mmCIF file of C-alpha atoms in Angstrom:
data_model
loop_
_atom_site.group_PDB
_atom_site.id
_atom_site.type_symbol
_atom_site.label_atom_id
_atom_site.label_comp_id
_atom_site.label_asym_id
_atom_site.label_seq_id
_atom_site.Cartn_x
_atom_site.Cartn_y
_atom_site.Cartn_z
ATOM 1 C CA MET A 1 33.043 5.978 -0.598
ATOM 2 C CA ALA A 2 32.551 9.570 -1.673
ATOM 3 C CA VAL A 3 33.538 12.382 0.666
ATOM 4 C CA LEU A 4 31.038 15.048 1.641
ATOM 5 C CA PRO A 5 32.228 18.253 -0.047
ATOM 6 C CA ALA A 6 30.726 20.734 2.371
ATOM 7 C CA PHE A 7 28.482 20.821 5.412
ATOM 8 C CA ALA A 8 25.462 23.024 4.972
ATOM 9 C CA PRO A 9 23.384 24.598 7.762
ATOM 10 C CA SER A 10 20.747 22.313 9.247
ATOM 11 C CA MET A 11 17.012 22.912 9.627
ATOM 12 C CA THR A 12 17.730 24.798 12.838
ATOM 13 C CA SER A 13 20.357 27.396 13.638
ATOM 14 C CA SER A 14 22.609 24.687 15.110
ATOM 15 C CA PRO A 15 24.098 21.723 13.223
ATOM 16 C CA ILE A 16 22.516 18.330 13.816
ATOM 17 C CA THR A 17 25.026 15.849 15.248
ATOM 18 C CA GLU A 18 22.650 13.049 16.301
ATOM 19 C CA VAL A 19 19.601 11.418 14.726
ATOM 20 C CA CYS A 20 17.489 9.709 17.385
ATOM 21 C CA PHE A 21 14.928 7.212 16.053
ATOM 22 C CA VAL A 22 12.015 6.741 18.459
ATOM 23 C CA LEU A 23 10.319 3.341 18.163
ATOM 24 C CA PRO A 24 6.682 2.966 19.321
ATOM 25 C CA PRO A 25 5.139 -0.379 20.289
ATOM 26 C CA ALA A 26 4.136 -2.499 17.237
ATOM 27 C CA LEU A 27 6.676 -0.609 15.145
ATOM 28 C CA ILE A 28 6.303 -0.795 11.358
ATOM 29 C CA LEU A 29 9.786 -1.990 10.465
ATOM 30 C CA LEU A 30 10.006 -0.186 7.139
ATOM 31 C CA ASP A 31 9.232 3.117 8.880
ATOM 32 C CA LEU A 32 12.497 2.645 10.742
ATOM 33 C CA ALA A 33 14.633 0.695 8.288
ATOM 34 C CA GLY A 34 14.079 2.892 5.231
ATOM 35 C CA ALA A 35 14.855 6.212 6.899
ATOM 36 C CA ALA A 36 17.566 4.827 9.189
ATOM 37 C CA ASP A 37 19.425 3.140 6.342
ATOM 38 C CA ALA A 38 19.387 6.388 4.373
ATOM 39 C CA PHE A 39 21.039 8.171 7.298
ATOM 40 C CA ARG A 40 23.448 5.265 7.824
ATOM 41 C CA ILE A 41 24.626 5.483 4.216
ATOM 42 C CA ALA A 42 24.861 9.273 4.455
ATOM 43 C CA ALA A 43 27.024 8.945 7.565
ATOM 44 C CA SER A 44 29.295 6.470 5.768
ATOM 45 C CA MET A 45 29.678 9.083 3.017
ATOM 46 C CA GLY A 46 30.728 11.775 5.429
ATOM 47 C CA LEU A 47 27.625 13.312 7.006
ATOM 48 C CA PRO A 48 28.810 14.006 10.588
ATOM 49 C CA VAL A 49 25.892 12.471 12.505
ATOM 50 C CA ARG A 50 25.500 9.424 14.702
ATOM 51 C CA LEU A 51 22.386 7.259 14.833
ATOM 52 C CA ARG A 52 20.579 6.298 18.003
ATOM 53 C CA MET A 53 17.477 4.112 18.511
ATOM 54 C CA VAL A 54 15.280 4.365 21.590
ATOM 55 C CA ALA A 55 11.915 2.942 22.685
ATOM 56 C CA PRO A 56 9.594 2.876 25.733
ATOM 57 C CA ILE A 57 11.149 -0.323 27.087
ATOM 58 C CA GLN A 58 13.172 -1.414 30.085
ATOM 59 C CA SER A 59 16.901 -1.992 29.749
ATOM 60 C CA GLY A 60 17.560 -5.335 28.047
ATOM 61 C CA GLU A 61 14.029 -5.689 26.648
ATOM 62 C CA ALA A 62 13.325 -6.076 22.951
ATOM 63 C CA ALA A 63 11.272 -3.475 21.104
ATOM 64 C CA SER A 64 8.070 -4.929 19.640
ATOM 65 C CA THR A 65 7.285 -4.757 15.919
ATOM 66 C CA ALA A 66 4.229 -5.268 13.731
ATOM 67 C CA LEU A 67 5.812 -8.420 12.284
ATOM 68 C CA GLY A 68 5.999 -10.049 15.695
ATOM 69 C CA VAL A 69 9.800 -10.116 15.845
ATOM 70 C CA GLY A 70 11.598 -8.206 18.574
ATOM 71 C CA LEU A 71 14.456 -5.753 18.069
ATOM 72 C CA THR A 72 17.343 -5.973 20.494
ATOM 73 C CA GLY A 73 20.057 -3.427 21.124
ATOM 74 C CA ILE A 74 17.483 -0.635 21.520
ATOM 75 C CA GLU A 75 17.933 1.893 24.347
ATOM 76 C CA PRO A 76 15.198 2.816 26.828
ATOM 77 C CA LEU A 77 13.895 6.353 26.416
ATOM 78 C CA PRO A 78 16.767 8.589 27.564
ATOM 79 C CA THR A 79 16.323 11.152 30.307
ATOM 80 C CA GLN A 80 18.413 13.656 28.373
ATOM 81 C CA LEU A 81 19.036 14.507 24.738
ATOM 82 C CA GLY A 82 21.740 16.579 23.162
ATOM 83 C CA GLU A 83 20.809 20.041 21.983
ATOM 84 C CA HIS A 84 21.678 19.192 18.367
ATOM 85 C CA THR A 85 19.467 16.106 18.057
ATOM 86 C CA LEU A 86 16.994 15.375 15.276
ATOM 87 C CA ILE A 87 14.160 13.249 16.704
ATOM 88 C CA VAL A 88 12.556 10.851 14.217
ATOM 89 C CA VAL A 89 9.287 9.306 15.449
ATOM 90 C CA CYS A 90 8.486 6.107 13.564
ATOM 91 C CA GLY A 91 5.013 4.728 12.979
ATOM 92 C CA ALA A 92 3.131 1.766 14.420
ATOM 93 C CA THR A 93 0.496 -0.529 13.012
ATOM 94 C CA GLY A 94 -3.167 -0.229 13.913
ATOM 95 C CA SER A 95 -5.838 2.433 14.167
ATOM 96 C CA GLY A 96 -5.258 5.778 15.801
ATOM 97 C CA GLU A 97 -6.648 4.486 19.082
ATOM 98 C CA ALA A 98 -4.338 1.458 18.975
ATOM 99 C CA VAL A 99 -1.299 3.628 18.299
ATOM 100 C CA LEU A 100 -2.003 5.882 21.295
ATOM 101 C CA SER A 101 -3.766 3.750 23.909
ATOM 102 C CA SER A 102 -1.144 1.374 25.322
ATOM 103 C CA PRO A 103 0.802 2.291 28.488
ATOM 104 C CA ALA A 104 4.052 2.245 26.494
ATOM 105 C CA SER A 105 2.572 4.625 23.902
ATOM 106 C CA LYS A 106 1.401 6.980 26.631
ATOM 107 C CA ALA A 107 4.887 6.935 28.144
ATOM 108 C CA LEU A 108 6.312 7.737 24.719
ATOM 109 C CA VAL A 109 3.896 10.656 24.263
ATOM 110 C CA GLU A 110 4.929 12.061 27.636
ATOM 111 C CA TRP A 111 8.604 11.697 26.723
ATOM 112 C CA LEU A 112 8.001 13.551 23.460
ATOM 113 C CA ARG A 113 6.179 16.295 25.354
ATOM 114 C CA GLN A 114 9.263 16.748 27.528
ATOM 115 C CA HIS A 115 11.978 16.386 24.903
ATOM 116 C CA GLY A 116 10.407 17.139 21.514
ATOM 117 C CA GLY A 117 10.188 20.888 21.822
ATOM 118 C CA HIS A 118 12.889 23.297 22.949
ATOM 119 C CA GLY A 119 13.778 24.174 19.348
ATOM 120 C CA ARG A 120 14.799 20.620 18.465
ATOM 121 C CA SER A 121 14.130 19.356 14.965
ATOM 122 C CA LEU A 122 11.409 16.716 14.713
ATOM 123 C CA ALA A 123 10.472 14.329 11.902
ATOM 124 C CA CYS A 124 7.535 11.915 11.933
ATOM 125 C CA VAL A 125 7.068 8.897 9.684
ATOM 126 C CA CYS A 126 3.538 7.634 9.052
ATOM 127 C CA SER A 127 1.515 7.336 12.296
ATOM 128 C CA GLY A 128 4.405 8.823 14.252
ATOM 129 C CA ALA A 129 2.558 12.093 13.623
ATOM 130 C CA LEU A 130 -0.237 10.900 15.949
ATOM 131 C CA LEU A 131 2.252 10.454 18.786
ATOM 132 C CA ALA A 132 3.745 13.877 18.146
ATOM 133 C CA GLY A 133 0.278 15.384 17.869
ATOM 134 C CA ALA A 134 -0.799 13.856 21.179
ATOM 135 C CA ALA A 135 2.320 15.411 22.725
ATOM 136 C CA GLY A 136 1.269 18.876 21.508
ATOM 137 C CA LEU A 137 4.127 19.174 19.013
ATOM 138 C CA LEU A 138 1.905 19.737 15.954
ATOM 139 C CA ASP A 139 -0.355 22.444 17.402
ATOM 140 C CA GLY A 140 -0.891 25.179 14.835
ATOM 141 C CA ARG A 141 1.351 23.512 12.265
ATOM 142 C CA ARG A 142 0.937 22.215 8.726
ATOM 143 C CA CYS A 143 1.396 18.433 8.755
ATOM 144 C CA THR A 144 0.389 15.110 7.226
ATOM 145 C CA THR A 145 0.328 11.392 7.998
ATOM 146 C CA HIS A 146 -0.727 8.077 6.432
ATOM 147 C CA HIS A 147 -3.846 8.584 4.307
ATOM 148 C CA SER A 148 -5.936 6.284 6.522
ATOM 149 C CA LEU A 149 -5.140 8.392 9.614
ATOM 150 C CA LEU A 150 -5.671 11.915 8.262
ATOM 151 C CA ASP A 151 -9.094 12.346 9.866
ATOM 152 C CA THR A 152 -7.797 10.918 13.135
ATOM 153 C CA LEU A 153 -4.979 13.471 13.152
ATOM 154 C CA ARG A 154 -7.447 16.276 12.410
ATOM 155 C CA ARG A 155 -9.566 15.269 15.408
ATOM 156 C CA LEU A 156 -6.517 14.845 17.610
ATOM 157 C CA VAL A 157 -4.971 18.215 16.728
ATOM 158 C CA PRO A 158 -7.813 20.533 15.644
ATOM 159 C CA SER A 159 -5.490 23.541 15.471
ATOM 160 C CA ALA A 160 -3.232 21.849 12.889
ATOM 161 C CA GLU A 161 -3.621 22.193 9.127
ATOM 162 C CA VAL A 162 -3.577 18.530 8.104
ATOM 163 C CA LEU A 163 -2.772 18.143 4.399
ATOM 164 C CA ASP A 164 -3.655 15.105 2.330
ATOM 165 C CA SER A 165 -1.992 13.808 -0.863
ATOM 166 C CA ARG A 166 1.449 14.908 0.325
ATOM 167 C CA VAL A 167 4.607 12.806 0.526
ATOM 168 C CA PHE A 168 5.802 14.960 3.402
ATOM 169 C CA VAL A 169 5.178 18.407 4.844
ATOM 170 C CA GLU A 170 7.736 20.758 6.395
ATOM 171 C CA ASP A 171 6.709 23.449 8.888
ATOM 172 C CA GLY A 172 9.666 25.134 10.526
ATOM 173 C CA GLU A 173 11.703 22.574 12.421
ATOM 174 C CA VAL A 174 8.934 19.930 12.195
ATOM 175 C CA CYS A 175 8.483 17.522 9.265
ATOM 176 C CA THR A 176 5.758 14.895 8.898
ATOM 177 C CA SER A 177 5.425 12.267 6.192
ATOM 178 C CA ALA A 178 2.808 9.987 4.697
ATOM 179 C CA GLY A 179 2.846 6.224 4.968
ATOM 180 C CA ILE A 180 5.844 3.947 5.239
ATOM 181 C CA THR A 181 8.048 4.417 2.141
ATOM 182 C CA ALA A 182 7.481 8.188 2.297
ATOM 183 C CA GLY A 183 9.889 8.047 5.249
ATOM 184 C CA ILE A 184 12.683 7.373 2.741
ATOM 185 C CA ASP A 185 11.707 10.461 0.747
ATOM 186 C CA LEU A 186 11.690 12.519 3.938
ATOM 187 C CA ALA A 187 15.059 11.127 5.032
ATOM 188 C CA LEU A 188 16.622 11.996 1.669
ATOM 189 C CA TYR A 189 15.212 15.515 1.923
ATOM 190 C CA LEU A 190 16.641 15.944 5.418
ATOM 191 C CA ILE A 191 20.006 14.589 4.274
ATOM 192 C CA ALA A 192 20.003 17.203 1.510
ATOM 193 C CA ARG A 193 19.289 19.885 4.118
ATOM 194 C CA LEU A 194 21.841 18.644 6.650
ATOM 195 C CA GLY A 195 24.490 17.837 4.062
ATOM 196 C CA SER A 196 23.856 18.705 0.437
ATOM 197 C CA PRO A 197 21.624 17.756 -2.502
ATOM 198 C CA TRP A 198 24.663 15.979 -3.956
ATOM 199 C CA LEU A 199 24.851 13.748 -0.882
ATOM 200 C CA ALA A 200 21.128 12.976 -0.962
ATOM 201 C CA ALA A 201 21.394 11.987 -4.625
ATOM 202 C CA ALA A 202 24.376 9.746 -3.849
ATOM 203 C CA VAL A 203 22.419 8.040 -1.044
ATOM 204 C CA ALA A 204 19.413 7.561 -3.333
ATOM 205 C CA ARG A 205 21.624 5.909 -5.929
ATOM 206 C CA GLU A 206 23.175 3.638 -3.300
ATOM 207 C CA MET A 207 19.695 2.608 -2.100
ATOM 208 C CA ALA A 208 18.490 2.092 -5.696
ATOM 209 C CA VAL A 209 15.637 4.502 -5.027
ATOM 210 C CA TYR A 210 14.095 4.969 -8.458
ATOM 211 C CA MET A 211 13.087 8.607 -8.101
ATOM 212 C CA ARG A 212 13.190 10.981 -5.151
ATOM 213 C CA ARG A 213 9.990 12.888 -4.487
ATOM 214 C CA ALA A 214 9.756 16.394 -3.064
ATOM 215 C CA SER A 215 7.534 17.815 -0.321
ATOM 216 C CA GLY A 216 4.992 19.278 -2.733
ATOM 217 C CA ASP A 217 4.558 16.108 -4.751
ATOM 218 C CA PRO A 218 1.368 14.065 -4.380
ATOM 219 C CA ALA A 219 1.582 10.938 -2.252
ATOM 220 C CA LEU A 220 0.861 8.790 -5.311
ATOM 221 C CA SER A 221 4.046 9.199 -7.342
ATOM 222 C CA PRO A 222 3.694 9.742 -11.116
ATOM 223 C CA TRP A 223 6.051 6.768 -11.473
ATOM 224 C CA LEU A 224 3.401 4.545 -9.855
ATOM 225 C CA GLU A 225 0.216 6.200 -11.094
ATOM 226 C CA GLY A 226 -1.725 4.253 -13.687
ATOM 227 C CA ARG A 227 0.127 0.998 -12.988
ATOM 228 C CA ASN A 228 -2.622 -0.792 -11.049
ATOM 229 C CA HIS A 229 -3.626 -3.117 -13.890
ATOM 230 C CA MET A 230 -2.748 -6.562 -15.242
ATOM 231 C CA SER A 231 -1.958 -5.777 -18.898
ATOM 232 C CA MET A 232 1.645 -6.842 -19.476
ATOM 233 C CA ALA A 233 1.657 -5.178 -22.901
ATOM 234 C CA ILE A 234 0.735 -1.809 -21.417
ATOM 235 C CA HIS A 235 3.250 -2.321 -18.601
ATOM 236 C CA ARG A 236 5.954 -2.797 -21.253
ATOM 237 C CA VAL A 237 4.957 0.484 -22.873
ATOM 238 C CA GLN A 238 4.896 2.268 -19.498
ATOM 239 C CA ASP A 239 8.297 0.802 -18.619
ATOM 240 C CA ALA A 240 9.752 2.215 -21.832
ATOM 241 C CA LEU A 241 8.290 5.662 -21.139
ATOM 242 C CA ALA A 242 9.456 5.631 -17.514
ATOM 243 C CA LYS A 243 12.961 4.552 -18.464
ATOM 244 C CA ALA A 244 13.445 7.546 -20.769
ATOM 245 C CA PRO A 245 10.667 10.101 -20.191
ATOM 246 C CA ASP A 246 12.855 12.879 -21.582
ATOM 247 C CA GLN A 247 12.727 11.295 -25.049
ATOM 248 C CA ASP A 248 10.097 11.786 -27.732
ATOM 249 C CA TRP A 249 8.033 8.628 -28.204
ATOM 250 C CA PRO A 250 6.144 8.284 -31.502
ATOM 251 C CA LEU A 251 3.015 6.175 -31.130
ATOM 252 C CA ALA A 252 4.246 3.738 -33.769
ATOM 253 C CA ARG A 253 7.360 3.020 -31.723
ATOM 254 C CA LEU A 254 5.328 2.421 -28.566
ATOM 255 C CA ALA A 255 2.911 0.219 -30.502
ATOM 256 C CA ASP A 256 5.842 -1.954 -31.571
ATOM 257 C CA ILE A 257 6.890 -2.319 -27.927
ATOM 258 C CA GLY A 258 3.338 -3.327 -26.981
ATOM 259 C CA HIS A 259 3.042 -5.660 -30.002
ATOM 260 C CA MET A 260 -0.193 -4.094 -31.195
ATOM 261 C CA SER A 261 -1.489 -1.522 -33.628
ATOM 262 C CA VAL A 262 -1.464 2.186 -32.809
ATOM 263 C CA ARG A 263 -5.247 2.186 -32.622
ATOM 264 C CA SER A 264 -5.293 -0.773 -30.222
ATOM 265 C CA LEU A 265 -2.517 0.758 -28.129
ATOM 266 C CA THR A 266 -4.316 4.050 -27.579
ATOM 267 C CA ARG A 267 -7.533 2.260 -26.626
ATOM 268 C CA HIS A 268 -5.958 -0.362 -24.351
ATOM 269 C CA PHE A 269 -3.645 2.158 -22.710
ATOM 270 C CA ARG A 270 -6.553 4.355 -21.651
ATOM 271 C CA GLU A 271 -8.592 1.357 -20.474
ATOM 272 C CA ALA A 272 -5.709 -0.023 -18.390
ATOM 273 C CA SER A 273 -4.218 3.173 -16.948
ATOM 274 C CA GLY A 274 -7.202 5.505 -16.886
ATOM 275 C CA MET A 275 -5.414 8.155 -18.961
ATOM 276 C CA SER A 276 -4.099 8.816 -22.428
ATOM 277 C CA ILE A 277 -0.522 8.042 -23.456
ATOM 278 C CA ASN A 278 0.081 11.765 -23.889
ATOM 279 C CA ARG A 279 -1.146 12.477 -20.332
ATOM 280 C CA TYR A 280 0.977 9.685 -18.880
ATOM 281 C CA HIS A 281 4.122 10.838 -20.693
ATOM 282 C CA ALA A 282 3.458 14.447 -19.659
ATOM 283 C CA SER A 283 3.171 13.462 -15.979
ATOM 284 C CA LEU A 284 6.586 11.773 -16.122
ATOM 285 C CA ARG A 285 8.159 14.777 -17.831
ATOM 286 C CA LEU A 286 6.648 17.094 -15.231
ATOM 287 C CA ALA A 287 8.023 14.852 -12.480
ATOM 288 C CA LEU A 288 11.516 15.257 -13.963
ATOM 289 C CA ALA A 289 11.027 19.008 -14.131
ATOM 290 C CA ARG A 290 9.812 19.159 -10.513
ATOM 291 C CA GLN A 291 12.883 17.273 -9.339
ATOM 292 C CA ALA A 292 15.132 19.636 -11.283
ATOM 293 C CA LEU A 293 13.431 22.711 -9.814
ATOM 294 C CA ALA A 294 13.615 21.214 -6.307
ATOM 295 C CA SER A 295 17.385 20.764 -6.707
ATOM 296 C CA GLY A 296 17.789 24.439 -7.619
ATOM 297 C CA ASP A 297 17.787 24.316 -11.427
ATOM 298 C CA SER A 298 16.376 27.184 -13.452
ATOM 299 C CA VAL A 299 13.146 26.792 -15.390
ATOM 300 C CA GLU A 300 15.184 26.603 -18.592
ATOM 301 C CA ARG A 301 17.400 23.835 -17.190
ATOM 302 C CA ALA A 302 14.355 21.966 -15.851
ATOM 303 C CA ALA A 303 12.809 22.049 -19.329
ATOM 304 C CA GLU A 304 16.013 20.637 -20.779
ATOM 305 C CA ARG A 305 16.105 17.819 -18.211
ATOM 306 C CA ALA A 306 12.504 16.943 -19.051
ATOM 307 C CA GLY A 307 13.375 16.683 -22.730
ATOM 308 C CA LEU A 308 11.441 19.783 -23.748
ATOM 309 C CA GLY A 309 12.671 22.273 -26.287
ATOM 310 C CA SER A 310 12.246 25.425 -24.245
ATOM 311 C CA ALA A 311 11.077 26.932 -20.976
ATOM 312 C CA ARG A 312 8.015 28.155 -22.855
ATOM 313 C CA GLN A 313 7.136 24.591 -23.791
ATOM 314 C CA LEU A 314 7.504 23.520 -20.148
ATOM 315 C CA ARG A 315 5.271 26.380 -18.991
ATOM 316 C CA ARG A 316 2.608 25.373 -21.504
ATOM 317 C CA LEU A 317 2.736 21.709 -20.441
ATOM 318 C CA TRP A 318 2.739 22.699 -16.778
ATOM 319 C CA SER A 319 -0.267 24.968 -17.200
ATOM 320 C CA VAL A 320 -2.296 22.227 -18.885
ATOM 321 C CA HIS A 321 -1.465 19.385 -16.490
ATOM 322 C CA ALA A 322 -0.405 20.996 -13.184
ATOM 323 C CA GLY A 323 -2.450 24.184 -13.052
ATOM 324 C CA ASP A 324 0.156 26.641 -11.732
ATOM 325 C CA SER A 325 3.599 27.430 -13.178
ATOM 326 C CA PRO A 326 7.200 26.165 -12.935
ATOM 327 C CA ALA A 327 8.261 29.482 -11.420
ATOM 328 C CA SER A 328 5.764 29.168 -8.556
ATOM 329 C CA ALA A 329 6.920 25.609 -7.898
ATOM 330 C CA ARG A 330 10.539 26.770 -7.851
ATOM 331 C CA ARG A 331 9.678 29.510 -5.328
ATOM 332 C CA ARG A 332 7.962 26.968 -3.061
ATOM 333 C CA HIS A 333 11.066 24.784 -3.036
#
């Protein structure tokens, strides 16, 4: 395994030494497994943290999950936490009322109220934000959650600025993420903060995560947008574009891949994906540029990574399809 080259400062002024995953009743397994495995791999590569999993259960009980299988080896909610602990609240299945109404959920909310503040770092996956919000930990903060629970979170925490169409949102020492797989994106971001971007990239490669998303990216990734159709020919064309978005793709070459004429390709592509080939290719190139800017690259280097001839060309493409500028995106990151 690779060795972590350097340990960077954490989200708080003190280094994180423990990541404590908090499991609600009816846990969504992927909320836990995706983020926890990312941290497990990071630890095996040298990130100096230990993982801990706790739930509102009695000693020896199994934690309940949405799939109906129980998880053993989980600790009851601890009475004390170390000062340098990152708390990760996982999500549960069901409506907002279902997530918050059970006695175990209420006990978990009370535990978060007691232990989630005090300057500790907090991360919420999916509906975990509802539990944190009920505990008063999102008051006055920018945050997000699963798209089906955004209005519930707004009602629950009226002082919060609840953002939609976000993979995750960071506000000080508190991070919240959208549904399920967004927990992996958040975990990779936190690993980059606690360790280094190099480490996060190495973990993503190990997990075969196709493309890391950043906090400002929309919840619907450009790599998934326009793929909700049944045309295998258009999927082949989209696969080719996604595999090498930094390349130039003449329409004739794409038409050969789709086994149709250029005229048929342009018509069927728009019908299937809801956008033109040029718009689809541009969104993938912009996604590459966003990732480059998020990792600290200059606008010029981001343009190069996206397969564009110059920073000016990137700015022009960005202005047409994204509305702001690469420089403003770089400042946000």
